[in-house]
Short mmCIF file of C-alpha atoms and ligand atoms in Angstrom, two decimals:
data_model
loop_
_atom_site.label_atom_id
_atom_site.label_comp_id
_atom_site.label_asym_id
_atom_site.label_seq_id
_atom_site.Cartn_x
_atom_site.Cartn_y
_atom_site.Cartn_z
CA UNK A 191 126.44 103.63 98.86
CA UNK A 192 125.47 99.52 97.53
CA UNK A 193 125.67 97.09 99.98
CA UNK A 194 125.65 93.18 98.78
CA UNK A 195 124.28 91.11 101.97
CA UNK A 196 125.95 87.58 102.13
CA UNK A 197 123.48 84.09 102.86
CA UNK A 198 120.97 81.49 101.71
CA UNK A 199 118.61 83.60 100.11
CA UNK A 200 114.55 82.02 99.10
CA UNK A 201 112.20 84.02 97.54
CA UNK A 202 108.81 82.87 96.71
CA UNK A 203 107.56 83.36 92.97
CA UNK A 204 104.20 82.57 93.51
CA UNK A 205 101.95 80.29 95.43
CA UNK A 206 103.59 77.36 96.22
CA UNK A 207 100.40 74.30 95.22
CA UNK A 208 102.30 71.48 96.79
CA UNK A 209 104.73 69.65 99.06
CA UNK A 210 107.61 69.34 96.52
CA UNK A 211 106.72 73.31 94.55
CA UNK A 212 110.12 74.34 93.91
CA UNK A 213 109.64 75.83 91.71
CA UNK A 214 107.21 78.78 93.10
CA UNK A 215 110.80 80.30 95.18
CA UNK A 216 114.21 81.07 94.11
CA UNK A 217 116.28 79.33 96.90
CA UNK A 218 120.43 80.12 96.21
CA UNK A 219 122.64 78.31 98.48
CA UNK A 220 125.12 80.90 98.96
CA UNK A 221 123.03 83.70 97.66
CA UNK A 222 123.56 88.13 96.58
CA UNK A 223 121.24 90.34 97.36
CA UNK A 224 122.97 94.15 96.53
CA UNK A 225 120.45 96.64 97.59
CA UNK A 226 121.05 100.67 97.38
CA UNK A 227 119.00 103.43 98.42
CA UNK A 228 116.31 101.47 99.74
CA UNK A 229 115.66 98.98 96.78
CA UNK A 230 117.45 95.90 95.83
CA UNK A 231 119.36 95.66 92.19
CA UNK A 232 120.35 92.41 91.90
CA UNK A 233 119.48 89.05 93.03
CA UNK A 234 122.12 85.57 92.63
CA UNK A 235 125.02 83.59 93.01
CA UNK A 236 127.68 85.21 95.01
CA UNK A 237 130.38 83.60 92.85
CA UNK A 238 129.52 85.14 89.93
CA UNK A 239 128.67 88.83 90.77
CA UNK A 240 131.10 90.35 88.67
CA UNK A 241 133.49 92.49 89.56
CA UNK A 242 131.72 95.76 88.41
CA UNK A 243 129.30 94.66 90.65
CA UNK A 244 131.12 94.13 93.73
CA UNK A 245 133.27 98.15 93.10
CA UNK A 246 132.28 99.96 96.13
CA UNK A 247 129.73 98.12 97.27
CA UNK A 248 129.80 96.86 101.60
CA UNK A 249 129.45 93.28 101.73
CA UNK A 250 127.24 92.15 105.05
CA UNK A 251 128.13 88.53 105.55
CA UNK A 252 125.25 87.17 107.21
CA UNK A 253 126.31 83.47 105.86
CA UNK A 254 124.81 80.94 107.26
CA UNK A 255 121.51 82.42 107.92
CA UNK A 256 119.34 82.02 105.73
CA UNK A 257 118.37 85.74 104.35
CA UNK A 258 113.90 86.03 103.55
CA UNK A 259 111.18 89.63 102.21
CA UNK A 260 110.53 91.33 106.31
CA UNK A 261 107.33 89.38 106.83
CA UNK A 262 104.09 91.26 106.33
CA UNK A 263 101.14 91.77 109.39
CA UNK A 264 98.65 92.54 107.57
CA UNK A 265 95.93 93.28 110.62
CA UNK A 266 97.06 94.18 114.68
CA UNK A 267 95.91 97.33 117.20
CA UNK A 268 99.07 99.28 117.55
CA UNK A 269 96.92 100.93 120.50
CA UNK A 270 96.62 97.83 122.96
CA UNK A 271 99.96 97.41 123.88
CA UNK A 272 98.91 97.31 127.70
CA UNK A 273 95.47 94.87 126.31
CA UNK A 274 97.25 92.29 124.59
CA UNK A 275 97.67 89.21 125.66
CA UNK A 276 94.55 90.52 129.28
CA UNK A 277 92.62 87.19 130.72
CA UNK A 278 89.22 85.61 130.31
CA UNK A 279 86.57 86.70 128.15
CA UNK A 280 85.48 86.81 124.76
CA UNK A 281 85.37 89.03 122.02
CA UNK A 282 82.95 91.78 123.34
CA UNK A 283 83.48 91.51 126.68
CA UNK A 284 86.79 91.74 126.52
CA UNK A 285 87.19 94.57 124.65
CA UNK A 286 85.01 96.74 126.54
CA UNK A 287 87.14 95.56 130.12
CA UNK A 288 90.27 95.65 128.00
CA UNK A 289 90.73 97.71 124.79
CA UNK A 290 88.66 100.86 125.06
CA UNK A 291 90.51 101.53 128.43
CA UNK A 292 93.48 100.99 127.36
CA UNK A 293 92.85 102.84 123.22
CA UNK A 294 92.12 105.93 125.82
CA UNK A 295 94.53 106.78 126.99
CA UNK A 296 95.59 107.25 122.86
CA UNK A 297 94.34 111.03 123.54
CA UNK A 298 97.27 111.81 124.81
CA UNK A 299 100.05 112.46 122.46
CA UNK A 300 102.49 112.42 124.72
CA UNK A 301 101.69 108.63 125.59
CA UNK A 302 100.59 107.96 121.85
CA UNK A 303 104.47 109.45 120.93
CA UNK A 304 105.77 106.92 123.35
CA UNK A 305 103.74 103.71 122.63
CA UNK A 306 104.97 104.58 118.30
CA UNK A 307 108.32 103.93 118.65
CA UNK A 308 108.16 101.05 120.86
CA UNK A 309 105.61 99.28 118.76
CA UNK A 310 107.73 100.22 115.68
CA UNK A 311 110.53 98.79 116.88
CA UNK A 312 109.16 96.12 118.05
CA UNK A 313 107.37 94.71 114.84
CA UNK A 314 110.82 95.31 113.79
CA UNK A 315 112.40 93.68 116.10
CA UNK A 316 110.03 90.51 114.74
CA UNK A 317 111.02 90.76 111.10
CA UNK A 318 107.26 92.75 110.48
CA UNK A 319 108.41 95.80 107.85
CA UNK A 320 105.01 96.56 107.05
CA UNK A 321 102.22 96.47 108.97
CA UNK A 322 98.13 97.44 108.17
CA UNK A 323 97.31 98.49 112.05
CA UNK A 324 93.97 100.06 113.54
CA UNK A 325 94.91 103.70 115.48
CA UNK A 326 92.41 104.12 118.27
CA UNK A 327 89.47 106.75 117.43
CA UNK A 328 92.00 109.69 118.98
CA UNK A 329 93.85 111.65 115.69
CA UNK A 330 96.82 112.43 117.78
CA UNK A 331 97.10 108.20 117.97
CA UNK A 332 97.90 108.09 114.49
CA UNK A 333 99.19 111.65 113.65
CA UNK A 334 101.52 109.86 116.45
CA UNK A 335 102.43 106.36 114.52
CA UNK A 336 102.51 108.10 110.51
CA UNK A 337 105.16 110.35 112.53
CA UNK A 338 107.13 107.81 114.16
CA UNK A 339 106.74 105.49 110.57
CA UNK A 340 108.12 107.81 108.75
CA UNK A 341 111.24 108.77 110.98
CA UNK A 342 111.99 105.09 110.47
CA UNK A 343 111.39 105.26 106.95
CA UNK A 344 108.57 101.89 107.84
CA UNK A 345 106.09 101.11 105.63
CA UNK A 346 102.78 101.55 107.19
CA UNK A 347 98.98 101.32 106.31
CA UNK A 348 97.05 103.29 109.60
CA UNK A 349 94.04 104.76 109.31
CA UNK A 350 91.85 106.28 113.14
CA UNK A 351 89.21 104.13 113.99
CA UNK A 352 85.74 105.61 113.19
CA UNK A 353 83.88 104.50 116.41
CA UNK A 354 80.46 106.70 117.37
CA UNK A 355 78.15 104.72 120.39
CA UNK A 356 78.25 101.41 121.86
CA UNK A 357 81.23 102.50 123.67
CA UNK A 358 83.18 104.03 126.18
CA UNK A 359 82.66 108.34 125.91
CA UNK A 360 87.10 108.65 125.79
CA UNK A 361 86.96 106.52 122.59
CA UNK A 362 84.11 108.52 120.55
CA UNK A 363 83.89 110.26 117.77
CA UNK A 364 80.80 111.56 116.18
CA UNK A 365 79.78 111.23 112.65
CA UNK A 366 81.83 114.59 110.96
CA UNK A 367 84.98 114.39 113.32
CA UNK A 368 84.99 110.55 111.93
CA UNK A 369 84.96 112.29 108.68
CA UNK A 370 87.16 115.55 109.08
CA UNK A 371 89.77 113.71 110.65
CA UNK A 372 90.38 111.52 108.88
CA UNK A 373 90.06 113.21 105.85
CA UNK A 374 92.98 115.56 107.56
CA UNK A 375 95.29 112.48 108.80
CA UNK A 376 94.58 110.77 104.00
CA UNK A 377 95.67 115.08 103.32
CA UNK A 378 98.20 115.07 105.57
CA UNK A 379 99.98 111.29 105.42
CA UNK A 380 98.24 109.64 102.48
CA UNK A 381 100.72 108.68 99.74
CA UNK A 382 103.97 110.16 101.57
CA UNK A 383 106.38 107.86 101.23
CA UNK A 384 106.18 104.42 102.48
CA UNK A 385 102.44 105.14 104.57
CA UNK A 386 98.55 104.37 102.74
CA UNK A 387 96.23 105.35 104.86
CA UNK A 388 93.15 103.09 105.23
CA UNK A 389 89.77 104.14 106.36
CA UNK A 390 89.03 102.74 109.68
CA UNK A 391 85.20 101.97 110.48
CA UNK A 392 85.50 99.54 113.87
CA UNK A 393 82.38 97.50 113.00
CA UNK A 394 79.06 98.23 112.06
CA UNK A 395 77.64 98.01 116.50
CA UNK A 396 80.85 100.60 117.81
CA UNK A 397 79.22 102.96 114.06
CA UNK A 398 75.74 103.94 114.07
CA UNK A 399 74.12 104.44 110.30
CA UNK A 400 74.72 108.00 109.88
CA UNK A 401 78.65 107.23 110.42
CA UNK A 402 78.84 104.19 107.88
CA UNK A 403 77.47 107.26 105.39
CA UNK A 404 80.45 109.18 106.40
CA UNK A 405 82.50 106.60 105.57
CA UNK A 406 81.40 105.69 102.23
CA UNK A 407 81.17 108.81 101.38
CA UNK A 408 85.35 108.65 102.46
CA UNK A 409 85.50 105.30 100.13
CA UNK A 410 83.37 107.16 97.45
CA UNK A 411 86.48 110.78 97.66
CA UNK A 412 89.64 108.59 98.77
CA UNK A 413 89.30 105.55 96.92
CA UNK A 414 92.47 104.61 96.58
CA UNK A 415 92.32 104.54 100.08
CA UNK A 416 92.37 100.98 102.13
CA UNK A 417 89.90 100.61 104.18
CA UNK A 418 89.61 97.99 107.08
CA UNK A 419 87.13 96.38 109.68
CA UNK A 420 85.72 93.49 111.02
CA UNK A 421 83.58 90.66 110.05
CA UNK A 422 82.09 87.48 111.39
CA UNK A 423 84.29 87.25 114.54
CA UNK A 424 81.44 85.67 117.16
CA UNK A 425 78.04 84.87 117.21
CA UNK A 426 77.31 87.63 119.64
CA UNK A 427 78.85 90.11 117.74
CA UNK A 428 76.73 88.89 114.43
CA UNK A 429 73.90 89.11 116.60
CA UNK A 430 74.52 92.21 118.07
CA UNK A 431 74.99 93.62 114.53
CA UNK A 432 72.23 92.48 112.83
CA UNK A 433 69.68 94.12 115.72
CA UNK A 434 71.71 96.82 115.29
CA UNK A 435 70.91 96.60 111.62
CA UNK A 436 68.14 94.93 110.27
CA UNK A 437 67.33 95.36 107.39
CA UNK A 438 70.81 93.83 106.34
CA UNK A 439 70.90 89.32 104.95
CA UNK A 440 73.81 89.34 107.13
CA UNK A 441 76.94 91.32 108.66
CA UNK A 442 78.79 91.45 104.83
CA UNK A 443 75.60 92.77 103.72
CA UNK A 444 75.70 95.66 106.52
CA UNK A 445 79.14 96.76 105.13
CA UNK A 446 77.91 96.75 101.44
CA UNK A 447 75.31 98.44 101.95
CA UNK A 448 77.75 101.61 101.94
CA UNK A 449 79.97 100.84 99.95
CA UNK A 450 82.83 99.21 101.53
CA UNK A 451 83.44 95.83 99.47
CA UNK A 452 86.64 96.44 96.71
CA UNK A 453 90.24 94.67 96.30
CA UNK A 454 91.87 97.56 98.85
CA UNK A 455 89.81 95.88 101.36
CA UNK A 456 90.26 93.49 104.44
CA UNK A 457 87.90 92.46 106.46
CA UNK A 458 89.37 90.67 109.75
CA UNK A 459 88.49 87.09 111.38
CA UNK A 460 85.21 86.05 108.97
CA UNK A 461 85.26 82.87 110.91
CA UNK A 462 81.35 82.46 111.02
CA UNK A 463 80.55 82.99 106.75
CA UNK A 464 77.42 81.91 104.92
CA UNK A 465 78.08 80.93 101.51
CA UNK A 466 76.47 84.47 100.03
CA UNK A 467 79.31 86.13 102.14
CA UNK A 468 81.96 84.41 101.04
CA UNK A 469 81.13 84.70 97.18
CA UNK A 470 80.64 88.44 97.65
CA UNK A 471 83.57 88.72 99.57
CA UNK A 472 84.98 87.14 96.12
CA UNK A 473 83.44 88.90 93.66
CA UNK A 474 84.65 92.25 94.97
CA UNK A 475 88.28 91.42 95.78
CA UNK A 476 87.08 92.08 99.03
CA UNK A 477 90.07 90.22 101.42
CA UNK A 478 89.73 87.56 104.27
CA UNK A 479 92.25 87.62 107.16
CA UNK A 480 93.40 84.67 109.08
CA UNK A 481 94.38 85.65 113.15
CA UNK A 482 94.51 81.97 114.00
CA UNK A 483 95.69 83.58 117.62
CA UNK A 484 93.86 85.74 117.54
CA UNK A 485 90.74 83.45 117.15
CA UNK A 486 91.70 81.04 119.25
CA UNK A 487 92.83 83.28 122.60
CA UNK A 488 89.49 84.73 122.04
CA UNK A 489 87.61 82.00 121.22
CA UNK A 490 86.27 83.21 117.89
CA UNK A 491 86.01 79.92 116.59
CA UNK A 492 88.69 78.25 113.18
CA UNK A 493 88.62 79.77 110.37
CA UNK A 494 87.60 78.05 107.15
CA UNK A 495 90.74 78.38 104.28
CA UNK A 496 89.58 75.70 102.62
CA UNK A 497 85.99 77.14 101.69
CA UNK A 498 88.06 80.59 100.80
CA UNK A 499 89.84 79.07 98.83
CA UNK A 500 87.25 77.04 96.77
CA UNK A 501 85.30 80.32 95.87
CA UNK A 502 88.42 82.39 95.30
CA UNK A 503 88.72 84.35 98.34
CA UNK A 504 91.87 86.32 98.85
CA UNK A 505 93.20 85.90 102.30
CA UNK A 506 96.24 86.99 103.76
CA UNK A 507 98.01 86.44 107.94
CA UNK A 508 97.40 88.93 110.60
CA UNK A 509 98.26 88.70 114.61
CA UNK A 510 95.80 90.57 115.55
CA UNK A 511 97.61 91.98 118.58
CA UNK A 512 96.42 92.52 120.90
CA UNK A 513 92.86 89.97 121.16
CA UNK A 514 96.22 88.13 119.57
CA UNK A 515 99.26 87.02 122.15
CA UNK A 516 101.68 87.04 120.18
CA UNK A 517 103.73 90.56 117.63
CA UNK A 518 105.77 87.09 115.84
CA UNK A 519 104.49 86.21 112.72
CA UNK A 520 106.06 83.65 112.92
CA UNK A 521 104.43 82.47 116.36
CA UNK A 522 101.15 82.76 114.04
CA UNK A 523 102.22 80.44 111.86
CA UNK A 524 102.22 78.09 114.08
CA UNK A 525 99.24 78.86 114.83
CA UNK A 526 97.76 78.59 111.98
CA UNK A 527 98.86 74.89 110.69
CA UNK A 528 97.31 74.18 114.77
CA UNK A 529 94.03 75.88 113.42
CA UNK A 530 94.37 74.11 110.23
CA UNK A 531 95.40 70.72 111.07
CA UNK A 532 91.88 70.86 113.11
CA UNK A 533 90.65 71.40 109.93
CA UNK A 534 91.74 68.59 108.90
CA UNK A 535 93.63 70.53 105.91
CA UNK A 536 97.13 70.97 106.40
CA UNK A 537 99.67 74.32 106.13
CA UNK A 538 102.37 73.20 104.14
CA UNK A 539 105.96 75.12 105.10
CA UNK A 540 106.94 76.90 101.33
CA UNK A 541 102.65 78.21 102.29
CA UNK A 542 103.09 79.41 105.37
CA UNK A 543 106.39 81.19 104.46
CA UNK A 544 104.79 82.82 100.82
CA UNK A 545 101.79 83.66 103.31
CA UNK A 546 104.36 85.47 105.40
CA UNK A 547 105.71 87.16 101.97
CA UNK A 548 104.62 87.39 98.82
CA UNK A 549 101.29 86.40 99.49
CA UNK A 550 100.43 89.18 102.76
CA UNK A 551 101.98 91.30 99.94
CA UNK A 552 99.67 90.35 96.92
CA UNK A 553 96.22 90.33 99.32
CA UNK A 554 97.72 93.94 99.50
CA UNK A 555 97.81 94.86 96.18
CA UNK A 556 101.98 95.87 96.74
CA UNK A 557 103.46 92.93 95.87
CA UNK A 558 105.33 94.75 93.42
CA UNK A 559 107.11 96.35 96.28
CA UNK A 560 107.20 94.36 99.10
CA UNK A 561 106.68 90.75 99.68
CA UNK A 562 109.46 89.24 97.14
CA UNK A 563 113.37 89.98 96.80
CA UNK A 564 113.78 90.28 93.30
CA UNK A 565 115.12 93.27 91.66
CA UNK A 566 112.73 96.93 91.74
CA UNK A 567 111.80 95.94 95.12
CA UNK A 568 111.82 97.06 98.39
CA UNK A 569 114.91 96.49 100.84
CA UNK A 570 113.07 95.32 103.45
CA UNK A 571 114.75 92.61 104.50
CA UNK A 572 114.51 89.44 107.40
CA UNK A 573 117.13 87.27 107.93
CA UNK A 574 116.21 83.88 110.42
CA UNK A 575 118.90 82.04 112.21
CA UNK A 576 117.22 78.01 112.45
CA UNK A 577 119.59 77.38 115.78
CA UNK A 578 117.98 80.61 118.04
CA UNK A 579 117.46 78.58 120.29
CA UNK A 580 118.83 75.48 122.07
CA UNK A 581 115.75 73.45 121.77
CA UNK A 582 115.82 74.64 117.50
CA UNK A 583 118.97 73.37 117.49
CA UNK A 584 119.28 70.29 119.08
CA UNK A 585 115.77 69.81 116.20
CA UNK A 586 117.90 70.99 113.16
CA UNK A 587 120.66 68.16 114.12
CA UNK A 588 118.56 66.48 111.90
CA UNK A 589 116.94 68.25 109.01
CA UNK A 590 117.99 67.55 105.95
CA UNK A 591 115.87 70.23 104.19
CA UNK A 592 114.80 73.59 102.85
CA UNK A 593 111.37 72.62 104.20
CA UNK A 594 112.15 70.83 107.22
CA UNK A 595 114.40 74.15 108.82
CA UNK A 596 111.13 76.15 107.71
CA UNK A 597 108.86 74.25 109.80
CA UNK A 598 111.55 74.58 111.99
CA UNK A 599 111.42 78.14 112.35
CA UNK A 600 107.34 78.34 112.23
CA UNK A 601 107.07 75.38 114.68
CA UNK A 602 110.27 77.46 116.60
CA UNK A 603 110.72 80.52 115.98
CA UNK A 604 110.26 83.84 117.13
CA UNK A 605 111.98 87.56 117.72
CA UNK A 606 114.60 84.93 119.31
CA UNK A 607 115.25 84.05 115.74
CA UNK A 608 115.47 87.62 114.22
CA UNK A 609 119.19 88.26 113.66
CA UNK A 610 118.87 90.88 111.44
CA UNK A 611 116.36 93.53 109.97
CA UNK A 612 116.52 95.24 106.72
CA UNK A 613 113.77 98.35 107.07
CA UNK A 614 114.48 100.03 103.82
CA UNK A 615 118.03 99.24 103.23
CA UNK A 616 119.29 100.27 106.05
CA UNK A 617 120.03 97.35 108.62
CA UNK A 618 117.30 98.14 112.29
CA UNK A 619 116.58 95.47 114.51
CA UNK A 620 117.15 96.76 118.00
CA UNK A 621 118.72 94.04 119.91
CA UNK A 622 116.75 94.98 122.79
CA UNK A 623 113.38 96.77 122.37
CA UNK A 624 113.55 99.18 126.19
CA UNK A 625 109.65 98.66 126.89
CA UNK A 626 108.24 101.95 127.03
CA UNK A 627 107.54 102.83 131.47
CA UNK A 628 104.68 100.17 133.51
CA UNK A 629 101.77 101.86 134.02
CA UNK A 630 101.36 99.95 136.81
CA UNK A 631 103.41 100.49 140.09
CA UNK A 632 102.90 97.25 142.42
CA UNK A 633 101.00 94.10 141.76
CA UNK A 634 97.89 92.80 144.02
CA UNK A 635 96.90 89.76 145.19
N1 LIG B 169 86.43 93.36 116.82
C1 LIG B 169 85.82 95.05 116.46
N2 LIG B 169 86.80 95.30 117.37
C2 LIG B 169 88.29 94.58 117.66
C3 LIG B 169 89.53 94.55 118.30
O1 LIG B 169 90.56 95.23 118.47
N3 LIG B 169 89.96 93.93 118.08
C4 LIG B 169 88.44 92.33 117.75
N4 LIG B 169 89.91 91.01 117.81
N5 LIG B 169 88.36 92.76 117.00
C5 LIG B 169 87.52 93.25 116.77
ZN1 LIG B 170 91.56 93.23 114.86
#
């Protein structure tokens, strides 16, 4: 059935170049968005709709809220829901102490299935309609997530992690098993409905050269799959990676030598980079993914966005849950703003909201499908209430422009500001997603 969403509508056309760049987006004060069969058919003024456009359509009135393309999260970890917000330690300790034990539990298909449902419901309640995520090393974890996404018609990029050393046995595979299981998952899921596969060597530290050869083979055999990994996040990590690959010129060179760079390659973090690495990223069209809540929480460092822009590296923004502390892309914008402030750079609200939508869609080479509300786009949509909390409502009393309103959403917003999320045209926000049963029965001192 045809639906017409009525409300204030904002959709970016290109990247805003400055704070007054209103040509970069479409904004309709009383807008109408017509959708049918999961696709957007029309975007225009509500009062200008022709009678035949209204015929047989159900009008859903979202006034006075703001209708935008659904948010896109380009890097997070599905098996880290019980590791998020774990106290202390920087990257390598944090992985060993909290993350790997939680990821080990995803060998159990029942656990993976329950967590996959909760994970996607949580993302939907945050207004996030596309994610690129890591699964655990276990094939069952990826099967569970792909199955849950297919059931919700959710746009998902994911892959089982490949890792064959420097972690507990319960989260290791082998070069052959990593290759075989990735291959089987690609055959079963890549290109099915709204699902894409990402070949996912966790990072150089947890893959032997033999496994990296298997990664290179997978990339050669499946050039249309994504590739995702971690790069230059933490100084101890970089030292260890270079000790494990002593012939590499720098960290990126490890990945380069296994054919991992390219326009479908997503490199998480990219904090401590040298000029050569940035140039190689730019030349290959690889994407550097900025994960502000994670970089602050794990004390990793500050993403140098200005340096990326200077040499033309493609960038994206992401939560990196569970190193990142929040599933909300709005909270992520807030922390990104502060990371850039610390480097004397600004993050204008137009550019911030562009980055969550069209910017991240471009980074995933999916701007023809998601990230805007243009005709023929997939109907992934978020409806935002800028007065969702008492603090926001009070602050909104002095707001006089869309730009200021976006900054209120960016600075104070979270899932409470998300009134509704449409996933492929279907209203999908659960009002109160149930937490999974607790793994811990009592608290000790
Ligand atoms: N590097 C390798 N694995 C991880 C992970 O799970 N989280 C983060 N933040 N960095 C990583
Ligand atoms: Zn990560």
